C-alpha cells in the first residue's frame, strides 16, 4: 500500500507556519502539521481533509518517526520552536530541544530525501548574551548546515524580520505591533522605548506574503544561500510612524483618544555578526505585497474580536512588568 504524499510543517499552528500551511494547500499539497498547539487557523483544512494535525514538536522523536513511517514526506518546513525567554520555558531547555529537533529533522530528510526549509534568526556575538531562543535557533541552523555539507540534504534557509499578521499572539510574544495594538485598544498611550525615528527603518511584511515566499523558495529549489525576506521598496516605516498609524486606526474605530509617548533607551541591543543574504526578489518578480497601511485596520479588528478586554488588559500588565 503506497503512502500518502505530504508536506510536513512543524509549528504549523503559529503565525508564519499557518500561512505556509494555507499556501501549500492553495497549491494543491496535503499537509501534516506537527505542533503542540491546536491549529485553529487550519480548522477548515482539517475538516476538508487537506491537513492532518499531529500533537507534538520536532524534538519528539516518537512523533517524528511516526510521521515518517505513515506518510511519504516530500518537503519539510521546520518552523516550530520552543520559546526560551523569560515568558517561555527555561532557556537551556529551549536550546536542547531545538538542537534535538534539528537533528530529528535532518535525519528525516536523509531518510526521505525531502528538502528542508529553516527560518533563521540573526547571528549574534554571545558575549554577555544568553537568550535561549537565539542561541538555540543558531545552534539548530549550524546542525542543519553540517548535515547539508556532509550528508547532502537540500536546505533552503531564510530570515524574515518584522512580520505581522492578525494571527500574531499577544503572549507569549515580544513583538511591537501586538503590544501597540493592546495598549491602544485599552485606551492607553503607547510607550515607545529607544529611538522612535529608528536609524534603520522597519520593513513590515504580512505573514501571508512570507508564507508565499517561503513556499516559492522551496518549490524553486533555491538552496545553499541565505534569503532575506523583506517588504516592498516603499513599505519602510519608523517606530513612531507605526505607533501613529495604530493610534489613528483605533481612534477612527473606537473613538478612543489615544496617543504615544517616547520614553527613550532602555536596553542596548547585543552586537550582531551578519552573514551575507540574497534578496528573494532577484528570483521572484511581479509580486505585490500586502500594504501595511491598508491591512492594519483589519489586523486591529481581528485583535479586538479575538481577545476580550480582560485579555488585552492582562497583556498590557504583562508588558509593563517586563519593562520594570
mmCIF file of N, CA and C in Angstrom, residues 65-185:
data_model
loop_
_atom_site.group_PDB
_atom_site.id
_atom_site.type_symbol
_atom_site.label_atom_id
_atom_site.label_comp_id
_atom_site.label_asym_id
_atom_site.label_seq_id
_atom_site.Cartn_x
_atom_site.Cartn_y
_atom_site.Cartn_z
ATOM 1 N N UNK A 65 9.159 10.044 13.958
ATOM 2 C CA UNK A 65 9.248 8.732 13.313
ATOM 3 C C UNK A 65 7.882 8.209 12.888
ATOM 4 N N UNK A 66 6.871 8.507 13.672
ATOM 5 C CA UNK A 66 5.508 8.088 13.326
ATOM 6 C C UNK A 66 5.073 8.726 12.010
ATOM 7 N N UNK A 67 5.381 10.016 11.857
ATOM 8 C CA UNK A 67 5.048 10.714 10.612
ATOM 9 C C UNK A 67 5.852 10.118 9.457
ATOM 10 N N UNK A 68 7.108 9.846 9.701
ATOM 11 C CA UNK A 68 7.986 9.308 8.663
ATOM 12 C C UNK A 68 7.503 7.935 8.187
ATOM 13 N N UNK A 69 7.000 7.120 9.122
ATOM 14 C CA UNK A 69 6.506 5.785 8.757
ATOM 15 C C UNK A 69 5.140 5.831 8.065
ATOM 16 N N UNK A 70 4.330 6.829 8.445
ATOM 17 C CA UNK A 70 2.933 6.856 7.988
ATOM 18 C C UNK A 70 2.748 7.545 6.637
ATOM 19 N N UNK A 71 3.659 8.454 6.273
ATOM 20 C CA UNK A 71 3.477 9.256 5.069
ATOM 21 C C UNK A 71 4.748 9.270 4.226
ATOM 22 N N UNK A 72 4.568 9.633 2.973
ATOM 23 C CA UNK A 72 5.713 9.954 2.137
ATOM 24 C C UNK A 72 5.913 11.466 2.226
ATOM 25 N N UNK A 73 6.911 11.886 2.984
ATOM 26 C CA UNK A 73 7.154 13.322 3.218
ATOM 27 C C UNK A 73 8.025 13.851 2.083
ATOM 28 N N UNK A 74 7.470 14.760 1.292
ATOM 29 C CA UNK A 74 8.221 15.268 0.132
ATOM 30 C C UNK A 74 8.894 16.612 0.404
ATOM 31 N N UNK A 75 8.409 17.373 1.400
ATOM 32 C CA UNK A 75 9.023 18.645 1.777
ATOM 33 C C UNK A 75 8.850 18.845 3.273
ATOM 34 N N UNK A 76 9.856 19.457 3.909
ATOM 35 C CA UNK A 76 9.799 19.732 5.352
ATOM 36 C C UNK A 76 9.995 21.226 5.573
ATOM 37 N N UNK A 77 9.034 21.841 6.236
ATOM 38 C CA UNK A 77 9.120 23.256 6.603
ATOM 39 C C UNK A 77 9.276 23.306 8.118
ATOM 40 N N UNK A 78 10.495 23.537 8.588
ATOM 41 C CA UNK A 78 10.781 23.476 10.021
ATOM 42 C C UNK A 78 10.628 24.864 10.625
ATOM 43 N N UNK A 79 9.412 25.163 11.092
ATOM 44 C CA UNK A 79 9.072 26.494 11.594
ATOM 45 C C UNK A 79 8.712 26.484 13.076
ATOM 46 N N UNK A 80 8.706 25.309 13.699
ATOM 47 C CA UNK A 80 8.317 25.211 15.104
ATOM 48 C C UNK A 80 9.476 25.534 16.021
ATOM 49 N N UNK A 81 9.164 26.190 17.135
ATOM 50 C CA UNK A 81 10.204 26.493 18.107
ATOM 51 C C UNK A 81 9.609 26.628 19.492
ATOM 52 N N UNK A 82 10.409 26.252 20.497
ATOM 53 C CA UNK A 82 10.017 26.424 21.895
ATOM 54 C C UNK A 82 10.678 27.697 22.399
ATOM 55 N N UNK A 83 9.877 28.644 22.848
ATOM 56 C CA UNK A 83 10.394 29.956 23.236
ATOM 57 C C UNK A 83 11.219 29.852 24.513
ATOM 58 N N UNK A 84 12.485 30.241 24.426
ATOM 59 C CA UNK A 84 13.387 30.155 25.569
ATOM 60 C C UNK A 84 13.737 31.517 26.130
ATOM 61 N N UNK A 85 12.725 32.269 26.499
ATOM 62 C CA UNK A 85 12.925 33.579 27.125
ATOM 63 C C UNK A 85 12.130 33.596 28.426
ATOM 64 N N UNK A 86 12.110 34.751 29.082
ATOM 65 C CA UNK A 86 11.513 34.745 30.416
ATOM 66 C C UNK A 86 10.030 34.410 30.413
ATOM 67 N N UNK A 87 9.352 34.589 29.249
ATOM 68 C CA UNK A 87 7.939 34.239 29.205
ATOM 69 C C UNK A 87 7.720 32.844 28.622
ATOM 70 N N UNK A 88 8.811 32.139 28.317
ATOM 71 C CA UNK A 88 8.704 30.777 27.814
ATOM 72 C C UNK A 88 9.248 29.791 28.812
ATOM 73 N N UNK A 89 9.816 28.710 28.314
ATOM 74 C CA UNK A 89 10.428 27.722 29.196
ATOM 75 C C UNK A 89 11.861 28.141 29.495
ATOM 76 N N UNK A 90 12.545 27.523 30.480
ATOM 77 C CA UNK A 90 13.937 27.875 30.748
ATOM 78 C C UNK A 90 14.787 27.794 29.483
ATOM 79 N N UNK A 91 15.686 28.758 29.316
ATOM 80 C CA UNK A 91 16.399 28.891 28.046
ATOM 81 C C UNK A 91 17.231 27.662 27.697
ATOM 82 N N UNK A 92 17.779 26.979 28.697
ATOM 83 C CA UNK A 92 18.604 25.823 28.387
ATOM 84 C C UNK A 92 17.756 24.677 27.847
ATOM 85 N N UNK A 93 16.536 24.532 28.355
ATOM 86 C CA UNK A 93 15.620 23.536 27.803
ATOM 87 C C UNK A 93 15.273 23.866 26.358
ATOM 88 N N UNK A 94 15.094 25.159 26.089
ATOM 89 C CA UNK A 94 14.781 25.588 24.731
ATOM 90 C C UNK A 94 15.912 25.243 23.778
ATOM 91 N N UNK A 95 17.147 25.492 24.208
ATOM 92 C CA UNK A 95 18.305 25.200 23.361
ATOM 93 C C UNK A 95 18.406 23.699 23.100
ATOM 94 N N UNK A 96 18.288 22.895 24.162
ATOM 95 C CA UNK A 96 18.457 21.449 23.994
ATOM 96 C C UNK A 96 17.363 20.868 23.113
ATOM 97 N N UNK A 97 16.107 21.311 23.303
ATOM 98 C CA UNK A 97 15.025 20.790 22.478
ATOM 99 C C UNK A 97 15.170 21.233 21.028
ATOM 100 N N UNK A 98 15.659 22.467 20.828
ATOM 101 C CA UNK A 98 15.876 22.946 19.474
ATOM 102 C C UNK A 98 16.937 22.145 18.749
ATOM 103 N N UNK A 99 18.017 21.841 19.440
ATOM 104 C CA UNK A 99 19.106 21.054 18.846
ATOM 105 C C UNK A 99 18.639 19.640 18.523
ATOM 106 N N UNK A 100 17.922 19.020 19.466
ATOM 107 C CA UNK A 100 17.391 17.674 19.224
ATOM 108 C C UNK A 100 16.420 17.691 18.049
ATOM 109 N N UNK A 101 15.580 18.725 18.009
ATOM 110 C CA UNK A 101 14.622 18.847 16.912
ATOM 111 C C UNK A 101 15.305 18.979 15.561
ATOM 112 N N UNK A 102 16.374 19.783 15.509
ATOM 113 C CA UNK A 102 17.103 19.954 14.251
ATOM 114 C C UNK A 102 17.708 18.629 13.795
ATOM 115 N N UNK A 103 18.230 17.873 14.751
ATOM 116 C CA UNK A 103 18.810 16.564 14.412
ATOM 117 C C UNK A 103 17.735 15.623 13.889
ATOM 118 N N UNK A 104 16.557 15.613 14.529
ATOM 119 C CA UNK A 104 15.467 14.746 14.072
ATOM 120 C C UNK A 104 15.032 15.101 12.655
ATOM 121 N N UNK A 105 14.923 16.409 12.382
ATOM 122 C CA UNK A 105 14.506 16.861 11.055
ATOM 123 C C UNK A 105 15.556 16.492 10.012
ATOM 124 N N UNK A 106 16.838 16.664 10.364
ATOM 125 C CA UNK A 106 17.912 16.316 9.433
ATOM 126 C C UNK A 106 17.896 14.822 9.104
ATOM 127 N N UNK A 107 17.688 13.987 10.128
ATOM 128 C CA UNK A 107 17.635 12.537 9.894
ATOM 129 C C UNK A 107 16.425 12.171 9.034
ATOM 130 N N UNK A 108 15.303 12.836 9.250
ATOM 131 C CA UNK A 108 14.127 12.586 8.405
ATOM 132 C C UNK A 108 14.438 12.961 6.957
ATOM 133 N N UNK A 109 15.150 14.055 6.764
ATOM 134 C CA UNK A 109 15.498 14.487 5.419
ATOM 135 C C UNK A 109 16.393 13.466 4.718
ATOM 136 N N UNK A 110 17.366 12.930 5.453
ATOM 137 C CA UNK A 110 18.242 11.903 4.880
ATOM 138 C C UNK A 110 17.431 10.671 4.490
ATOM 139 N N UNK A 111 16.507 10.288 5.368
ATOM 140 C CA UNK A 111 15.725 9.065 5.153
ATOM 141 C C UNK A 111 14.735 9.208 3.995
ATOM 142 N N UNK A 112 14.130 10.390 3.862
ATOM 143 C CA UNK A 112 13.069 10.585 2.875
ATOM 144 C C UNK A 112 13.539 11.282 1.601
ATOM 145 N N UNK A 113 14.667 11.960 1.691
ATOM 146 C CA UNK A 113 15.129 12.758 0.556
ATOM 147 C C UNK A 113 14.425 14.090 0.441
ATOM 148 N N UNK A 114 13.607 14.445 1.434
ATOM 149 C CA UNK A 114 12.844 15.692 1.378
ATOM 150 C C UNK A 114 13.743 16.887 1.680
ATOM 151 N N UNK A 115 13.619 17.983 0.928
ATOM 152 C CA UNK A 115 14.357 19.195 1.266
ATOM 153 C C UNK A 115 13.783 19.842 2.517
ATOM 154 N N UNK A 116 14.603 20.651 3.189
ATOM 155 C CA UNK A 116 14.207 21.286 4.448
ATOM 156 C C UNK A 116 14.232 22.798 4.281
ATOM 157 N N UNK A 117 13.166 23.459 4.739
ATOM 158 C CA UNK A 117 13.205 24.922 4.883
ATOM 159 C C UNK A 117 13.411 25.249 6.352
ATOM 160 N N UNK A 118 14.316 26.195 6.634
ATOM 161 C CA UNK A 118 14.566 26.598 8.017
ATOM 162 C C UNK A 118 14.526 28.113 8.116
ATOM 163 N N UNK A 119 13.716 28.612 9.042
ATOM 164 C CA UNK A 119 13.592 30.053 9.268
ATOM 165 C C UNK A 119 14.609 30.472 10.317
ATOM 166 N N UNK A 120 15.527 31.338 9.923
ATOM 167 C CA UNK A 120 16.659 31.699 10.761
ATOM 168 C C UNK A 120 16.379 32.934 11.606
ATOM 169 N N UNK A 121 17.317 33.227 12.496
ATOM 170 C CA UNK A 121 17.358 34.498 13.193
ATOM 171 C C UNK A 121 18.734 35.101 12.938
ATOM 172 N N UNK A 122 19.027 36.237 13.578
ATOM 173 C CA UNK A 122 20.325 36.867 13.381
ATOM 174 C C UNK A 122 21.437 36.043 14.022
ATOM 175 N N UNK A 123 22.651 36.200 13.500
ATOM 176 C CA UNK A 123 23.828 35.611 14.134
ATOM 177 C C UNK A 123 24.358 36.602 15.159
ATOM 178 N N UNK A 124 24.498 36.145 16.413
ATOM 179 C CA UNK A 124 24.899 37.051 17.481
ATOM 180 C C UNK A 124 26.270 36.699 18.039
ATOM 181 N N UNK A 125 26.952 37.729 18.516
ATOM 182 C CA UNK A 125 28.111 37.547 19.382
ATOM 183 C C UNK A 125 27.540 37.336 20.782
ATOM 184 N N UNK A 126 27.814 36.176 21.394
ATOM 185 C CA UNK A 126 27.123 35.800 22.626
ATOM 186 C C UNK A 126 27.776 36.339 23.892
ATOM 187 N N UNK A 127 28.734 37.217 23.764
ATOM 188 C CA UNK A 127 29.389 37.766 24.945
ATOM 189 C C UNK A 127 28.369 38.493 25.818
ATOM 190 N N UNK A 128 28.081 37.915 26.971
ATOM 191 C CA UNK A 128 27.130 38.540 27.902
ATOM 192 C C UNK A 128 25.689 38.433 27.453
ATOM 193 N N UNK A 129 25.404 37.557 26.517
ATOM 194 C CA UNK A 129 24.042 37.475 25.972
ATOM 195 C C UNK A 129 23.592 36.022 25.984
ATOM 196 N N UNK A 130 22.469 35.723 26.637
ATOM 197 C CA UNK A 130 22.108 34.319 26.821
ATOM 198 C C UNK A 130 20.631 34.062 26.562
ATOM 199 N N UNK A 131 20.082 34.660 25.522
ATOM 200 C CA UNK A 131 18.706 34.403 25.152
ATOM 201 C C UNK A 131 18.607 33.021 24.526
ATOM 202 N N UNK A 132 17.822 32.151 25.146
ATOM 203 C CA UNK A 132 17.752 30.767 24.697
ATOM 204 C C UNK A 132 17.202 30.618 23.296
ATOM 205 N N UNK A 133 16.274 31.479 22.927
ATOM 206 C CA UNK A 133 15.699 31.403 21.584
ATOM 207 C C UNK A 133 16.781 31.597 20.522
ATOM 208 N N UNK A 134 17.557 32.660 20.663
ATOM 209 C CA UNK A 134 18.551 32.990 19.648
ATOM 210 C C UNK A 134 19.687 31.977 19.627
ATOM 211 N N UNK A 135 20.164 31.592 20.805
ATOM 212 C CA UNK A 135 21.238 30.602 20.873
ATOM 213 C C UNK A 135 20.772 29.289 20.251
ATOM 214 N N UNK A 136 19.571 28.857 20.626
ATOM 215 C CA UNK A 136 19.062 27.599 20.112
ATOM 216 C C UNK A 136 18.805 27.623 18.616
ATOM 217 N N UNK A 137 18.240 28.732 18.111
ATOM 218 C CA UNK A 137 17.994 28.834 16.677
ATOM 219 C C UNK A 137 19.295 28.756 15.900
ATOM 220 N N UNK A 138 20.332 29.457 16.372
ATOM 221 C CA UNK A 138 21.611 29.436 15.668
ATOM 222 C C UNK A 138 22.268 28.063 15.749
ATOM 223 N N UNK A 139 22.194 27.428 16.929
ATOM 224 C CA UNK A 139 22.770 26.094 17.070
ATOM 225 C C UNK A 139 22.071 25.107 16.130
ATOM 226 N N UNK A 140 20.751 25.213 16.042
ATOM 227 C CA UNK A 140 19.987 24.324 15.153
ATOM 228 C C UNK A 140 20.354 24.576 13.696
ATOM 229 N N UNK A 141 20.529 25.842 13.358
ATOM 230 C CA UNK A 141 20.922 26.179 11.988
ATOM 231 C C UNK A 141 22.252 25.509 11.631
ATOM 232 N N UNK A 142 23.228 25.610 12.536
ATOM 233 C CA UNK A 142 24.544 25.049 12.233
ATOM 234 C C UNK A 142 24.497 23.516 12.134
ATOM 235 N N UNK A 143 23.609 22.888 12.919
ATOM 236 C CA UNK A 143 23.444 21.432 12.791
ATOM 237 C C UNK A 143 22.912 21.074 11.405
ATOM 238 N N UNK A 144 21.868 21.773 10.970
ATOM 239 C CA UNK A 144 21.318 21.511 9.647
ATOM 240 C C UNK A 144 22.338 21.833 8.557
ATOM 241 N N UNK A 145 23.119 22.891 8.772
ATOM 242 C CA UNK A 145 24.138 23.270 7.801
ATOM 243 C C UNK A 145 25.194 22.170 7.665
ATOM 244 N N UNK A 146 25.600 21.584 8.795
ATOM 245 C CA UNK A 146 26.581 20.497 8.752
ATOM 246 C C UNK A 146 26.010 19.263 8.060
ATOM 247 N N UNK A 147 24.749 18.955 8.346
ATOM 248 C CA UNK A 147 24.102 17.840 7.650
ATOM 249 C C UNK A 147 24.058 18.097 6.145
ATOM 250 N N UNK A 148 23.826 19.362 5.769
ATOM 251 C CA UNK A 148 23.791 19.711 4.357
ATOM 252 C C UNK A 148 25.150 19.485 3.705
ATOM 253 N N UNK A 149 26.213 19.874 4.403
ATOM 254 C CA UNK A 149 27.565 19.747 3.844
ATOM 255 C C UNK A 149 28.015 18.293 3.767
ATOM 256 N N UNK A 150 27.721 17.510 4.810
ATOM 257 C CA UNK A 150 28.301 16.170 4.911
ATOM 258 C C UNK A 150 27.367 15.036 4.485
ATOM 259 N N UNK A 151 26.052 15.321 4.463
ATOM 260 C CA UNK A 151 25.107 14.265 4.101
ATOM 261 C C UNK A 151 24.252 14.627 2.891
ATOM 262 N N UNK A 152 24.467 15.822 2.373
ATOM 263 C CA UNK A 152 23.811 16.196 1.122
ATOM 264 C C UNK A 152 22.342 16.543 1.211
ATOM 265 N N UNK A 153 21.834 16.850 2.420
ATOM 266 C CA UNK A 153 20.419 17.239 2.471
ATOM 267 C C UNK A 153 20.253 18.600 1.796
ATOM 268 N N UNK A 154 19.137 18.739 1.115
ATOM 269 C CA UNK A 154 18.845 20.016 0.446
ATOM 270 C C UNK A 154 18.205 20.954 1.471
ATOM 271 N N UNK A 155 18.655 22.190 1.491
ATOM 272 C CA UNK A 155 18.430 23.054 2.643
ATOM 273 C C UNK A 155 18.161 24.473 2.148
ATOM 274 N N UNK A 156 16.922 24.951 2.312
ATOM 275 C CA UNK A 156 16.578 26.333 1.995
ATOM 276 C C UNK A 156 16.511 27.106 3.305
ATOM 277 N N UNK A 157 17.189 28.221 3.367
ATOM 278 C CA UNK A 157 17.209 28.999 4.614
ATOM 279 C C UNK A 157 16.891 30.456 4.320
ATOM 280 N N UNK A 158 16.189 31.093 5.262
ATOM 281 C CA UNK A 158 15.807 32.487 5.051
ATOM 282 C C UNK A 158 15.627 33.179 6.391
ATOM 283 N N UNK A 159 15.725 34.499 6.357
ATOM 284 C CA UNK A 159 15.433 35.343 7.508
ATOM 285 C C UNK A 159 14.253 36.235 7.143
ATOM 286 N N UNK A 160 13.319 36.382 8.062
ATOM 287 C CA UNK A 160 12.163 37.250 7.836
ATOM 288 C C UNK A 160 11.991 38.138 9.063
ATOM 289 N N UNK A 161 12.094 39.431 8.874
ATOM 290 C CA UNK A 161 12.037 40.358 10.001
ATOM 291 C C UNK A 161 10.756 41.195 9.947
ATOM 292 N N UNK A 162 10.269 41.572 11.128
ATOM 293 C CA UNK A 162 9.125 42.468 11.253
ATOM 294 C C UNK A 162 7.902 41.937 10.522
ATOM 295 N N UNK A 163 7.650 40.642 10.737
ATOM 296 C CA UNK A 163 6.459 40.016 10.169
ATOM 297 C C UNK A 163 5.264 40.353 11.058
ATOM 298 N N UNK A 164 4.125 40.618 10.455
ATOM 299 C CA UNK A 164 2.919 40.897 11.229
ATOM 300 C C UNK A 164 1.749 40.155 10.603
ATOM 301 N N UNK A 165 0.709 39.956 11.391
ATOM 302 C CA UNK A 165 -0.492 39.289 10.906
ATOM 303 C C UNK A 165 -1.550 39.349 11.999
ATOM 304 N N UNK A 166 -2.793 39.195 11.602
ATOM 305 C CA UNK A 166 -3.876 39.093 12.581
ATOM 306 C C UNK A 166 -3.746 37.825 13.416
ATOM 307 N N UNK A 167 -2.858 36.906 13.022
ATOM 308 C CA UNK A 167 -2.669 35.654 13.747
ATOM 309 C C UNK A 167 -1.577 35.752 14.814
ATOM 310 N N UNK A 168 -0.950 36.877 14.936
ATOM 311 C CA UNK A 168 0.131 37.038 15.906
ATOM 312 C C UNK A 168 -0.431 37.033 17.330
ATOM 313 N N UNK A 169 0.255 36.305 18.209
ATOM 314 C CA UNK A 169 -0.198 36.199 19.596
ATOM 315 C C UNK A 169 0.144 37.456 20.401
ATOM 316 N N UNK A 170 -0.634 37.705 21.436
ATOM 317 C CA UNK A 170 -0.282 38.754 22.395
ATOM 318 C C UNK A 170 0.809 38.259 23.338
ATOM 319 N N UNK A 171 0.576 37.097 23.926
ATOM 320 C CA UNK A 171 1.531 36.476 24.856
ATOM 321 C C UNK A 171 1.537 34.974 24.555
ATOM 322 N N UNK A 172 2.669 34.267 24.539
ATOM 323 C CA UNK A 172 3.982 34.830 24.802
ATOM 324 C C UNK A 172 4.663 35.288 23.515
ATOM 325 N N UNK A 173 4.753 36.557 23.311
ATOM 326 C CA UNK A 173 5.467 37.130 22.178
ATOM 327 C C UNK A 173 5.919 38.514 22.567
ATOM 328 N N UNK A 174 7.064 38.895 22.077
ATOM 329 C CA UNK A 174 7.570 40.225 22.406
ATOM 330 C C UNK A 174 7.675 41.024 21.105
ATOM 331 N N UNK A 175 6.539 41.183 20.468
ATOM 332 C CA UNK A 175 6.507 41.887 19.196
ATOM 333 C C UNK A 175 5.880 43.260 19.385
ATOM 334 N N UNK A 176 6.376 44.192 18.613
ATOM 335 C CA UNK A 176 5.978 45.579 18.791
ATOM 336 C C UNK A 176 4.521 45.829 18.423
ATOM 337 N N UNK A 177 4.085 45.326 17.265
ATOM 338 C CA UNK A 177 2.742 45.659 16.806
ATOM 339 C C UNK A 177 1.647 45.144 17.741
ATOM 340 N N UNK A 178 1.672 43.869 18.182
ATOM 341 C CA UNK A 178 0.639 43.438 19.138
ATOM 342 C C UNK A 178 0.637 44.268 20.422
ATOM 343 N N UNK A 179 1.838 44.659 20.881
ATOM 344 C CA UNK A 179 1.920 45.481 22.087
ATOM 345 C C UNK A 179 1.243 46.822 21.864
ATOM 346 N N UNK A 180 1.563 47.460 20.758
ATOM 347 C CA UNK A 180 0.974 48.765 20.451
ATOM 348 C C UNK A 180 -0.547 48.664 20.350
ATOM 349 N N UNK A 181 -1.038 47.626 19.669
ATOM 350 C CA UNK A 181 -2.486 47.471 19.499
ATOM 351 C C UNK A 181 -3.165 47.233 20.840
ATOM 352 N N UNK A 182 -2.552 46.410 21.706
ATOM 353 C CA UNK A 182 -3.135 46.125 23.014
ATOM 354 C C UNK A 182 -3.251 47.411 23.837
ATOM 355 N N UNK A 183 -2.189 48.196 23.859
ATOM 356 C CA UNK A 183 -2.236 49.472 24.588
ATOM 357 C C UNK A 183 -3.353 50.360 24.061
ATOM 358 N N UNK A 184 -3.415 50.525 22.738
ATOM 359 C CA UNK A 184 -4.399 51.442 22.155
ATOM 360 C C UNK A 184 -5.825 50.962 22.383
ATOM 361 N N UNK A 185 -6.068 49.647 22.236
ATOM 362 C CA UNK A 185 -7.426 49.132 22.444
ATOM 363 C C UNK A 185 -7.866 49.254 23.895
#
